C-alpha cells in the first residue's frame, strides 16, 4: 500500500507541476492532490477535474498544417519547422507526436486519479449528489476523448484492420507496462466510457464543461470512425434535435470567435494562453500559410467573413485564415477554443446517411438545411453515393477550415493529400492514402521502458535512444 501511495503521489505531483507552470487559473496547490484522502468534497473533485481540462493538449493548428486546410505563402520558408511539418517531414511528425502522446496520457492520468478517489467524496444533499454524478461523467468523457484522439493519431484507419495494434489503455493509477490493445478493443473501450457517461442527463450551463450532448457528438464521431453509419446518424440526430435554427445566423456564427458564451457551441475549452500565434509572421507582412485554394465560399455565405481574412501579400489579395487568427491580428483575446458545435452534427448525420443504402435524399435534406441557413448554395438534388459523400466532406472542410478536423477525415476516408506550391498555384507533391506517415510513430519515451510496445509500420525503433 505504501508503494501504491508513493506512485500515486508521483503521478499527481508530476501532472500538477506541469499544469501550474503553464496556466494562471486559481487551481488548488499540488499537495492537495498528492493525498488520496484530500478529495472528499465535490468542490475538491471539480477542481481536480478542472486540472484535467487544462492539461488536455491542443493540436488543432498543427493538424490543420498537416491536413488539407492550408497552402504556403512567400513567408513559409522563414519558419523551417513549420515548413517541415507542412511537407510531412519524418522528424517534424516525430517531434509533434512525442508531445501529443505524453500530453494526452497526462490528461488521462489525472482523470484516473480523480475517478479512483470519487468514492471518498461525501455528498450532503441532492445538489451535491447530482454534481458528483456529473463530475464522474465528465471525467469519463474527457478521457474517452483523449483515447479517441490517440487512436486516430497513432493507429491505422479502423477499416484497414480492426485487429491491428491500437493504443495503450490505462485503467488504473500507477506504473504499468501493458501491450497495445487492438483497434477494435480500443474502440469498444472508448464506446463503453461514453455510453456510461451519457447516462447522466442535463445541459451544461457553461461552454467549458462537457455535457450529455457532447457525449452524443463524440459517439457519433466514434461510430463514423468505426464504419457504423446507422449508429453515427442516430447519435448525430440526438444532437441536432437540441439545436435551433435561430442559432445559425451571422450574429450567432460571429459569437463562436468571441469571448462570450455561445449557444451554437456544444463544448469549447476555456483557454488562457494565446493560440494560433504561430501562423502569423508579422502583422504588416502576413502569415506563413494561407487557406487552401480548395476552400471557396459562396458570396452570400456569411461564414466567409469570419473564416477568411483578406490580406494583401506580394501585390495580391490572399485568403488568410480568419477565426482565431483574425482575433490575434485585431488585438482580441481568444477565450474559447471551439471543440464541438451543433453545425458539426449536420455534417456527421449527412455523411452517415450518404453511406447508407437508400438514404441519399435524407443526406441531402440534412446538409442542405444547414447550408441554406448559412446563405450557401445547396447541393444538387441528384447527387448520391460516393459523389454525394465527397461533396459533403468538401463542405465540411469549408466549415471547419483551420480547426484540425479535416486531417482526421482524410485519414479515415483514405483521401490523398495535396501539398501545394506557393500561393496554391499548383500541386507540388502528394501524400498518398497508403503513406506510413498517416499513422504517427510511437514515441521513444514509451517503447524505451516498455518492451511490449510495438512500433508502427515504416517508423524506426531504437530502444537504446
CSV table of C-alpha atoms in Angstrom, one decimal:
chain,number,residue,atom,x,y,z
A,1,UNK,CA,0.0,0.0,0.0
A,2,UNK,CA,2.9,2.4,0.8
A,3,UNK,CA,4.4,1.8,-2.7
A,4,UNK,CA,1.0,2.3,-4.3
A,5,UNK,CA,0.5,5.6,-2.4
A,6,UNK,CA,4.0,6.7,-3.4
A,7,UNK,CA,3.3,6.0,-7.1
A,8,UNK,CA,0.0,7.9,-6.8
A,9,UNK,CA,1.8,10.9,-5.4
A,10,UNK,CA,4.4,10.9,-8.1
A,11,UNK,CA,1.8,10.7,-10.9
A,12,UNK,CA,-0.3,13.5,-9.4
A,13,UNK,CA,2.6,15.8,-8.5
A,14,UNK,CA,4.2,15.5,-11.9
A,15,UNK,CA,0.9,16.2,-13.6
A,16,UNK,CA,0.1,19.1,-11.3
A,17,UNK,CA,3.6,20.7,-11.6
A,18,UNK,CA,3.3,20.8,-15.4
A,19,UNK,CA,-0.1,22.3,-15.1
A,20,UNK,CA,0.7,25.1,-12.6
A,21,UNK,CA,3.7,26.2,-14.6
A,22,UNK,CA,1.6,26.5,-17.7
A,23,UNK,CA,-1.5,28.3,-16.5
A,24,UNK,CA,-2.7,31.1,-14.2
A,25,UNK,CA,-6.1,29.8,-13.2
A,26,UNK,CA,-6.8,29.6,-9.5
A,27,UNK,CA,-6.2,25.8,-9.0
A,28,UNK,CA,-5.6,24.4,-5.5
A,29,UNK,CA,-1.9,23.5,-4.8
A,30,UNK,CA,-0.5,20.2,-5.9
A,31,UNK,CA,-0.2,18.9,-2.3
A,32,UNK,CA,-4.0,18.7,-2.1
A,33,UNK,CA,-4.0,16.0,-4.8
A,34,UNK,CA,-0.9,14.1,-3.5
A,35,UNK,CA,-3.0,13.0,-0.6
A,36,UNK,CA,-5.5,10.2,-1.5
A,37,UNK,CA,-7.8,11.5,1.3
A,38,UNK,CA,-7.8,15.1,0.1
A,39,UNK,CA,-10.7,14.6,-2.5
A,40,UNK,CA,-13.6,14.4,-0.1
A,41,UNK,CA,-16.0,17.1,-1.5
A,42,UNK,CA,-17.5,17.9,-4.9
A,43,UNK,CA,-15.6,21.2,-4.8
A,44,UNK,CA,-12.2,19.5,-4.5
A,45,UNK,CA,-13.3,17.0,-7.2
A,46,UNK,CA,-14.4,19.7,-9.5
A,47,UNK,CA,-11.0,21.5,-9.0
A,48,UNK,CA,-9.1,18.4,-9.9
A,49,UNK,CA,-11.3,17.9,-13.0
A,50,UNK,CA,-10.5,21.4,-14.0
A,51,UNK,CA,-6.8,20.5,-13.9
A,52,UNK,CA,-7.6,17.7,-16.3
A,53,UNK,CA,-9.3,20.1,-18.7
A,54,UNK,CA,-6.3,22.4,-18.5
A,55,UNK,CA,-3.9,19.6,-19.2
A,56,UNK,CA,-5.7,18.5,-22.4
A,57,UNK,CA,-3.3,19.2,-25.3
A,58,UNK,CA,-4.4,21.3,-28.2
A,59,UNK,CA,-3.1,20.2,-31.6
A,60,UNK,CA,-5.8,21.8,-33.8
A,61,UNK,CA,-3.4,24.2,-35.5
A,62,UNK,CA,-0.7,21.6,-36.2
A,63,UNK,CA,-3.3,19.1,-37.6
A,64,UNK,CA,-4.5,21.9,-39.9
A,65,UNK,CA,-1.0,22.3,-41.1
A,66,UNK,CA,-0.7,18.6,-41.8
A,67,UNK,CA,-4.2,18.5,-43.3
A,68,UNK,CA,-5.8,20.0,-46.4
A,69,UNK,CA,-6.5,23.4,-44.8
A,70,UNK,CA,-3.5,25.5,-45.9
A,71,UNK,CA,-1.0,26.2,-48.6
A,72,UNK,CA,2.4,28.0,-48.5
A,73,UNK,CA,2.9,31.8,-48.8
A,74,UNK,CA,6.1,33.7,-49.7
A,75,UNK,CA,6.9,33.6,-45.9
A,76,UNK,CA,6.7,29.8,-45.3
A,77,UNK,CA,10.4,29.3,-45.7
A,78,UNK,CA,11.1,31.7,-42.8
A,79,UNK,CA,9.9,29.1,-40.3
A,80,UNK,CA,11.6,25.8,-41.3
A,81,UNK,CA,9.9,23.8,-38.5
A,82,UNK,CA,6.5,24.8,-39.8
A,83,UNK,CA,7.6,24.2,-43.4
A,84,UNK,CA,8.9,20.7,-42.5
A,85,UNK,CA,5.6,19.9,-40.8
A,86,UNK,CA,3.6,21.1,-43.8
A,87,UNK,CA,5.8,18.9,-46.0
A,88,UNK,CA,5.3,15.9,-43.7
A,89,UNK,CA,9.0,15.5,-42.9
A,90,UNK,CA,9.6,12.5,-40.6
A,91,UNK,CA,11.4,14.4,-37.9
A,92,UNK,CA,8.7,17.1,-37.7
A,93,UNK,CA,6.0,14.5,-37.3
A,94,UNK,CA,8.0,12.5,-34.7
A,95,UNK,CA,8.6,15.6,-32.6
A,96,UNK,CA,4.9,16.6,-32.8
A,97,UNK,CA,3.8,13.0,-32.0
A,98,UNK,CA,6.0,12.8,-28.9
A,99,UNK,CA,4.3,15.8,-27.3
A,100,UNK,CA,0.8,14.6,-28.2
A,101,UNK,CA,1.4,11.1,-26.7
A,102,UNK,CA,2.7,12.4,-23.4
A,103,UNK,CA,0.1,15.2,-23.0
A,104,UNK,CA,-2.9,13.0,-23.8
A,105,UNK,CA,-1.7,10.3,-21.3
A,106,UNK,CA,-1.0,13.0,-18.7
A,107,UNK,CA,-4.6,14.1,-19.0
A,108,UNK,CA,-5.8,10.5,-18.8
A,109,UNK,CA,-3.7,10.0,-15.6
A,110,UNK,CA,-5.4,13.0,-13.9
A,111,UNK,CA,-8.8,11.6,-14.9
A,112,UNK,CA,-7.9,8.2,-13.4
A,113,UNK,CA,-6.7,9.8,-10.2
A,114,UNK,CA,-10.0,11.6,-9.9
A,115,UNK,CA,-12.1,8.6,-10.7
A,116,UNK,CA,-10.3,6.4,-8.1
A,117,UNK,CA,-11.0,9.0,-5.4
A,118,UNK,CA,-14.6,9.8,-6.2
A,119,UNK,CA,-15.7,7.0,-3.8
A,120,UNK,CA,-14.4,9.2,-1.0
A,121,UNK,CA,-16.5,12.2,-2.0
A,122,UNK,CA,-19.2,12.9,0.6
A,123,UNK,CA,-22.5,14.3,-0.6
A,124,UNK,CA,-24.8,16.1,1.8
A,125,UNK,CA,-27.7,16.9,-0.4
A,126,UNK,CA,-29.3,16.2,-3.8
A,127,UNK,CA,-27.3,19.1,-5.4
A,128,UNK,CA,-24.0,17.5,-4.3
A,129,UNK,CA,-25.2,14.1,-5.5
A,130,UNK,CA,-26.0,15.4,-8.9
A,131,UNK,CA,-22.7,17.3,-9.1
A,132,UNK,CA,-20.7,14.2,-8.1
A,133,UNK,CA,-22.5,12.2,-10.8
A,134,UNK,CA,-21.8,14.9,-13.4
A,135,UNK,CA,-18.1,15.0,-12.5
A,136,UNK,CA,-17.7,11.3,-13.0
A,137,UNK,CA,-19.5,11.6,-16.3
A,138,UNK,CA,-17.2,14.4,-17.5
A,139,UNK,CA,-14.0,12.6,-16.4
A,140,UNK,CA,-15.1,9.5,-18.3
A,141,UNK,CA,-15.9,11.7,-21.3
A,142,UNK,CA,-12.7,13.6,-21.2
A,143,UNK,CA,-10.5,10.5,-21.1
A,144,UNK,CA,-12.6,8.9,-23.8
A,145,UNK,CA,-11.8,12.0,-26.0
A,146,UNK,CA,-8.1,11.6,-25.2
A,147,UNK,CA,-8.1,7.9,-26.1
A,148,UNK,CA,-10.1,8.6,-29.3
A,149,UNK,CA,-7.6,11.2,-30.5
A,150,UNK,CA,-4.7,8.9,-29.6
A,151,UNK,CA,-6.3,6.1,-31.5
A,152,UNK,CA,-6.9,8.3,-34.6
A,153,UNK,CA,-3.3,9.6,-34.5
A,154,UNK,CA,-1.3,6.5,-33.5
A,155,UNK,CA,-3.2,3.6,-35.1
A,156,UNK,CA,-4.1,2.9,-38.7
A,157,UNK,CA,-7.6,3.7,-40.0
A,158,UNK,CA,-10.2,1.3,-38.5
A,159,UNK,CA,-11.3,-0.3,-41.7
A,160,UNK,CA,-7.7,-1.3,-42.7
A,161,UNK,CA,-7.6,-4.0,-39.9
A,162,UNK,CA,-9.5,-3.6,-36.7
A,163,UNK,CA,-7.3,-6.3,-35.1
A,164,UNK,CA,-4.2,-4.3,-35.7
A,165,UNK,CA,-2.4,-2.6,-32.7
A,166,UNK,CA,-4.2,0.4,-31.4
A,167,UNK,CA,-3.0,2.3,-28.3
A,168,UNK,CA,-2.3,1.6,-24.7
A,169,UNK,CA,-5.3,1.5,-22.4
A,170,UNK,CA,-4.6,2.5,-18.8
A,171,UNK,CA,-7.4,1.7,-16.4
A,172,UNK,CA,-5.7,2.5,-13.1
A,173,UNK,CA,-3.3,4.9,-11.5
A,174,UNK,CA,0.3,3.8,-11.2
A,175,UNK,CA,3.1,2.3,-13.2
A,176,UNK,CA,2.2,-0.4,-15.7
A,177,UNK,CA,3.7,-1.6,-19.0
A,178,UNK,CA,0.8,-3.2,-21.0
A,179,UNK,CA,0.8,-4.1,-24.7
A,180,UNK,CA,-1.1,-2.0,-27.2
A,181,UNK,CA,-4.7,-3.2,-27.4
A,182,UNK,CA,-6.3,-3.9,-30.8
A,183,UNK,CA,-8.0,-1.0,-32.6
A,184,UNK,CA,-11.4,-2.8,-32.2
A,185,UNK,CA,-10.8,-3.3,-28.4
A,186,UNK,CA,-9.8,0.4,-28.0
A,187,UNK,CA,-12.9,1.4,-29.9
A,188,UNK,CA,-15.1,-0.7,-27.6
A,189,UNK,CA,-13.4,0.7,-24.6
A,190,UNK,CA,-14.0,4.3,-25.7
A,191,UNK,CA,-17.6,3.5,-26.6
A,192,UNK,CA,-18.2,2.0,-23.2
A,193,UNK,CA,-16.8,5.0,-21.4
A,194,UNK,CA,-19.1,7.3,-23.5
A,195,UNK,CA,-22.2,5.2,-23.2
A,196,UNK,CA,-21.8,5.2,-19.4
A,197,UNK,CA,-21.1,9.0,-19.4
A,198,UNK,CA,-24.2,10.0,-21.4
A,199,UNK,CA,-26.5,8.3,-18.9
A,200,UNK,CA,-26.1,11.5,-16.9
A,201,UNK,CA,-28.6,13.9,-18.5
A,202,UNK,CA,-28.7,17.6,-18.4
A,203,UNK,CA,-27.2,20.5,-20.3
A,204,UNK,CA,-24.1,22.2,-19.0
A,205,UNK,CA,-24.6,25.9,-18.1
A,206,UNK,CA,-21.1,26.7,-19.5
A,207,UNK,CA,-19.4,26.1,-22.8
A,208,UNK,CA,-16.3,24.8,-20.9
A,209,UNK,CA,-17.8,21.7,-19.3
A,210,UNK,CA,-18.6,18.5,-21.2
A,211,UNK,CA,-22.2,17.5,-21.3
A,212,UNK,CA,-24.5,14.7,-22.4
A,213,UNK,CA,-24.8,16.4,-25.8
A,214,UNK,CA,-21.0,16.5,-26.2
A,215,UNK,CA,-21.1,12.8,-25.4
A,216,UNK,CA,-23.5,12.0,-28.2
A,217,UNK,CA,-21.4,14.1,-30.5
A,218,UNK,CA,-18.2,12.1,-29.7
A,219,UNK,CA,-20.2,8.8,-30.0
A,220,UNK,CA,-21.3,9.9,-33.5
A,221,UNK,CA,-17.7,10.6,-34.5
A,222,UNK,CA,-16.6,7.3,-33.0
A,223,UNK,CA,-19.2,5.2,-34.9
A,224,UNK,CA,-18.3,7.1,-38.1
A,225,UNK,CA,-14.7,6.2,-37.5
A,226,UNK,CA,-15.7,2.5,-37.0
A,227,UNK,CA,-17.9,2.4,-40.0
A,228,UNK,CA,-21.2,2.0,-38.1
A,229,UNK,CA,-23.0,4.6,-40.1
A,230,UNK,CA,-26.5,4.0,-38.8
A,231,UNK,CA,-25.4,4.4,-35.2
A,232,UNK,CA,-23.4,7.5,-36.3
A,233,UNK,CA,-26.5,9.0,-37.8
A,234,UNK,CA,-28.6,8.2,-34.8
A,235,UNK,CA,-26.2,9.9,-32.3
A,236,UNK,CA,-25.9,12.9,-34.6
A,237,UNK,CA,-29.7,13.2,-34.7
A,238,UNK,CA,-29.7,13.3,-30.9
A,239,UNK,CA,-27.5,16.4,-31.1
A,240,UNK,CA,-29.4,18.0,-34.0
A,241,UNK,CA,-32.7,17.7,-32.1
A,242,UNK,CA,-31.4,20.0,-29.4
A,243,UNK,CA,-30.3,22.7,-32.0
A,244,UNK,CA,-32.5,25.6,-33.0
A,245,UNK,CA,-32.4,27.2,-36.5
A,246,UNK,CA,-32.3,30.6,-34.9
A,247,UNK,CA,-28.8,30.0,-33.7
A,248,UNK,CA,-27.4,29.7,-37.2
A,249,UNK,CA,-27.3,33.3,-38.1
A,250,UNK,CA,-24.4,35.6,-38.9
A,251,UNK,CA,-24.5,37.0,-35.4
A,252,UNK,CA,-24.6,33.5,-34.0
A,253,UNK,CA,-21.6,32.4,-36.1
A,254,UNK,CA,-19.7,35.6,-35.1
A,255,UNK,CA,-20.1,34.7,-31.4
A,256,UNK,CA,-18.2,31.5,-32.0
A,257,UNK,CA,-15.0,33.6,-32.3
A,258,UNK,CA,-15.8,36.0,-29.5
A,259,UNK,CA,-15.1,35.8,-25.7
A,260,UNK,CA,-18.8,35.4,-24.7
A,261,UNK,CA,-20.6,32.1,-24.2
A,262,UNK,CA,-22.4,30.9,-27.3
A,263,UNK,CA,-25.5,28.7,-27.8
A,264,UNK,CA,-24.1,27.2,-31.1
A,265,UNK,CA,-21.2,25.7,-29.1
A,266,UNK,CA,-21.7,22.3,-27.6
A,267,UNK,CA,-18.4,22.4,-25.9
A,268,UNK,CA,-15.3,24.6,-26.0
A,269,UNK,CA,-12.1,24.5,-24.0
A,270,UNK,CA,-11.5,27.6,-21.9
A,271,UNK,CA,-8.0,28.9,-22.8
A,272,UNK,CA,-5.8,31.4,-21.0
A,273,UNK,CA,-2.8,31.2,-23.3
A,274,UNK,CA,-2.6,32.7,-26.9
A,275,UNK,CA,-3.4,30.2,-29.7
A,276,UNK,CA,-2.7,30.1,-33.4
A,277,UNK,CA,0.0,32.7,-33.0
A,278,UNK,CA,2.5,30.5,-34.9
A,279,UNK,CA,0.5,31.1,-38.1
A,280,UNK,CA,1.4,34.8,-38.3
A,281,UNK,CA,4.8,36.0,-39.4
A,282,UNK,CA,4.1,39.7,-38.9
A,283,UNK,CA,1.0,41.9,-38.5
A,284,UNK,CA,2.1,44.0,-41.5
A,285,UNK,CA,3.7,41.4,-43.7
A,286,UNK,CA,1.2,38.5,-43.3
A,287,UNK,CA,1.2,34.8,-42.4
A,288,UNK,CA,3.4,31.7,-43.1
A,289,UNK,CA,0.4,29.9,-44.6
A,290,UNK,CA,-2.8,30.8,-46.3
A,291,UNK,CA,-6.1,29.0,-46.8
A,292,UNK,CA,-6.1,26.2,-49.4
A,293,UNK,CA,-7.4,27.2,-52.9
A,294,UNK,CA,-9.9,24.3,-52.4
A,295,UNK,CA,-11.8,26.3,-49.8
A,296,UNK,CA,-14.1,28.6,-51.7
A,297,UNK,CA,-17.2,30.2,-50.1
A,298,UNK,CA,-20.3,31.5,-51.9
A,299,UNK,CA,-20.5,35.3,-51.7
A,300,UNK,CA,-23.8,35.2,-49.8
A,301,UNK,CA,-22.4,32.7,-47.3
A,302,UNK,CA,-21.9,34.6,-44.0
A,303,UNK,CA,-19.2,32.2,-42.8
A,304,UNK,CA,-16.8,33.6,-45.4
A,305,UNK,CA,-16.5,36.9,-43.5
A,306,UNK,CA,-15.2,35.1,-40.4
A,307,UNK,CA,-13.4,32.0,-41.8
A,308,UNK,CA,-11.2,34.0,-44.2
A,309,UNK,CA,-9.1,37.1,-43.7
A,310,UNK,CA,-8.4,39.1,-46.9
A,311,UNK,CA,-4.8,40.4,-46.8
A,312,UNK,CA,-2.5,41.8,-49.5
A,313,UNK,CA,0.8,39.9,-49.9
A,314,UNK,CA,3.1,40.3,-52.9
A,315,UNK,CA,0.7,42.6,-54.6
A,316,UNK,CA,-2.4,40.4,-54.5
A,317,UNK,CA,-5.2,39.8,-52.0
A,318,UNK,CA,-4.7,36.5,-50.3
A,319,UNK,CA,-7.2,34.5,-48.2
A,320,UNK,CA,-5.5,34.1,-44.8
A,321,UNK,CA,-7.3,32.2,-42.0
A,322,UNK,CA,-9.8,34.2,-40.1
A,323,UNK,CA,-11.3,32.9,-36.8
A,324,UNK,CA,-8.7,32.8,-34.0
A,325,UNK,CA,-6.1,34.2,-36.4
A,326,UNK,CA,-8.2,37.2,-37.2
A,327,UNK,CA,-8.7,37.9,-33.5
A,328,UNK,CA,-4.9,37.8,-33.0
A,329,UNK,CA,-4.5,40.3,-35.8
A,330,UNK,CA,-7.2,42.6,-34.4
A,331,UNK,CA,-5.8,42.5,-30.9
A,332,UNK,CA,-8.7,40.5,-29.4
A,333,UNK,CA,-8.3,37.7,-27.0
A,334,UNK,CA,-9.4,34.1,-27.8
A,335,UNK,CA,-11.2,32.9,-24.7
A,336,UNK,CA,-12.7,29.7,-26.1
A,337,UNK,CA,-11.4,27.0,-28.4
A,338,UNK,CA,-14.4,25.5,-30.2
A,339,UNK,CA,-14.3,21.7,-30.0
A,340,UNK,CA,-17.9,20.6,-30.7
A,341,UNK,CA,-20.6,22.7,-32.2
A,342,UNK,CA,-24.1,21.9,-33.5
A,343,UNK,CA,-23.1,22.6,-37.1
A,344,UNK,CA,-20.8,19.5,-37.0
A,345,UNK,CA,-23.7,17.2,-36.2
A,346,UNK,CA,-25.3,18.1,-39.5
A,347,UNK,CA,-22.2,17.1,-41.4
A,348,UNK,CA,-21.9,13.8,-39.4
A,349,UNK,CA,-25.5,12.9,-40.0
A,350,UNK,CA,-25.4,13.8,-43.7
A,351,UNK,CA,-22.2,11.8,-44.3
A,352,UNK,CA,-23.6,8.8,-42.4
A,353,UNK,CA,-26.9,8.9,-44.4
A,354,UNK,CA,-24.9,9.2,-47.7
A,355,UNK,CA,-23.2,6.0,-46.9
A,356,UNK,CA,-26.4,4.1,-46.2
A,357,UNK,CA,-28.4,2.5,-49.0
A,358,UNK,CA,-31.5,4.4,-50.0
A,359,UNK,CA,-30.7,7.4,-47.7
A,360,UNK,CA,-29.3,9.9,-50.3
A,361,UNK,CA,-32.4,12.1,-50.0
A,362,UNK,CA,-32.1,12.2,-46.2
A,363,UNK,CA,-28.4,13.1,-46.5
A,364,UNK,CA,-29.2,15.9,-48.9
A,365,UNK,CA,-32.1,17.3,-46.9
A,366,UNK,CA,-29.9,17.3,-43.8
A,367,UNK,CA,-26.9,19.1,-45.2
A,368,UNK,CA,-28.9,21.5,-47.4
A,369,UNK,CA,-31.0,22.6,-44.4
A,370,UNK,CA,-27.8,23.8,-42.7
A,371,UNK,CA,-26.2,25.3,-45.8
A,372,UNK,CA,-29.3,27.3,-46.6
A,373,UNK,CA,-29.3,28.7,-43.0
A,374,UNK,CA,-25.8,29.9,-43.7
A,375,UNK,CA,-26.7,31.5,-47.0
A,376,UNK,CA,-24.7,28.9,-49.0
A,377,UNK,CA,-25.8,27.2,-52.2
A,378,UNK,CA,-27.4,23.8,-51.5
A,379,UNK,CA,-26.0,20.7,-53.0
A,380,UNK,CA,-27.6,19.4,-56.2
A,381,UNK,CA,-30.6,17.2,-55.6
A,382,UNK,CA,-29.4,14.4,-58.0
A,383,UNK,CA,-26.2,13.7,-56.0
A,384,UNK,CA,-25.9,10.2,-54.5
A,385,UNK,CA,-23.4,7.6,-53.4
A,386,UNK,CA,-19.7,8.3,-53.3
A,387,UNK,CA,-20.0,11.6,-55.1
A,388,UNK,CA,-22.5,12.9,-52.5
A,389,UNK,CA,-20.2,11.8,-49.7
A,390,UNK,CA,-17.3,13.6,-51.4
A,391,UNK,CA,-19.3,16.8,-51.7
A,392,UNK,CA,-20.4,16.7,-48.0
A,393,UNK,CA,-16.8,16.3,-46.9
A,394,UNK,CA,-15.8,19.2,-49.2
A,395,UNK,CA,-18.4,21.4,-47.4
A,396,UNK,CA,-17.2,20.2,-44.1
A,397,UNK,CA,-13.7,21.3,-44.9
A,398,UNK,CA,-15.1,24.8,-45.5
A,399,UNK,CA,-17.0,24.8,-42.2
A,400,UNK,CA,-14.0,23.7,-40.1
A,401,UNK,CA,-11.1,25.1,-42.1
A,402,UNK,CA,-8.1,25.7,-39.7
A,403,UNK,CA,-9.7,23.8,-36.8
A,404,UNK,CA,-7.8,20.5,-37.2
A,405,UNK,CA,-10.9,18.5,-38.2
A,406,UNK,CA,-10.1,17.6,-41.9
A,407,UNK,CA,-6.9,15.7,-41.1
A,408,UNK,CA,-8.9,13.0,-39.4
A,409,UNK,CA,-11.5,12.9,-42.2
A,410,UNK,CA,-8.8,12.5,-44.8
A,411,UNK,CA,-7.2,9.6,-42.9
A,412,UNK,CA,-10.5,7.9,-42.2
A,413,UNK,CA,-11.6,8.1,-45.8
A,414,UNK,CA,-8.2,7.3,-47.3
A,415,UNK,CA,-8.0,10.5,-49.2
A,416,UNK,CA,-4.9,11.7,-51.0
A,417,UNK,CA,-3.4,14.9,-49.7
A,418,UNK,CA,-2.1,17.6,-51.9
A,419,UNK,CA,1.0,19.6,-50.8
A,420,UNK,CA,0.8,22.9,-52.7
A,421,UNK,CA,3.4,25.2,-54.1
A,422,UNK,CA,3.5,28.9,-53.1
A,423,UNK,CA,0.0,30.5,-53.1
A,424,UNK,CA,-1.5,27.2,-54.1
A,425,UNK,CA,-1.0,27.7,-57.8
A,426,UNK,CA,-0.1,24.1,-58.4
A,427,UNK,CA,0.4,20.7,-56.7
A,428,UNK,CA,4.0,20.2,-55.5
A,429,UNK,CA,3.7,16.7,-54.1
A,430,UNK,CA,1.1,14.2,-53.0
A,431,UNK,CA,0.7,12.3,-49.7
A,432,UNK,CA,-0.9,9.1,-50.8
A,433,UNK,CA,-3.5,7.3,-48.8
A,434,UNK,CA,-1.2,4.4,-48.1
A,435,UNK,CA,1.7,6.5,-46.8
A,436,UNK,CA,3.0,5.2,-43.5
A,437,UNK,CA,3.2,8.7,-42.0
A,438,UNK,CA,-0.6,8.9,-41.7
A,439,UNK,CA,0.0,6.7,-38.6
A,440,UNK,CA,2.2,8.6,-36.2
A,441,UNK,CA,5.2,6.9,-34.6
A,442,UNK,CA,5.1,5.6,-31.0
A,443,UNK,CA,7.5,7.9,-29.2
A,444,UNK,CA,10.9,6.6,-27.9
A,445,UNK,CA,9.9,7.7,-24.4
A,446,UNK,CA,7.3,5.0,-24.4
A,447,UNK,CA,9.0,2.0,-26.0
A,448,UNK,CA,12.3,2.6,-24.3
A,449,UNK,CA,10.9,1.5,-21.0
A,450,UNK,CA,8.0,-0.7,-22.2
A,451,UNK,CA,9.4,-3.7,-24.1
A,452,UNK,CA,5.9,-4.9,-25.0
A,453,UNK,CA,5.1,-1.9,-27.2
A,454,UNK,CA,5.3,-2.3,-30.9
A,455,UNK,CA,6.3,0.4,-33.4
A,456,UNK,CA,4.1,1.5,-36.3
A,457,UNK,CA,5.0,0.3,-39.8
A,458,UNK,CA,7.6,2.5,-41.5
A,459,UNK,CA,8.9,4.1,-38.4
A,460,UNK,CA,12.3,3.1,-36.9
A,461,UNK,CA,12.6,1.8,-33.3
A,462,UNK,CA,15.7,2.2,-31.2
A,463,UNK,CA,15.2,1.1,-27.6
A,464,UNK,CA,18.6,2.5,-26.7
A,465,UNK,CA,17.7,6.0,-27.7
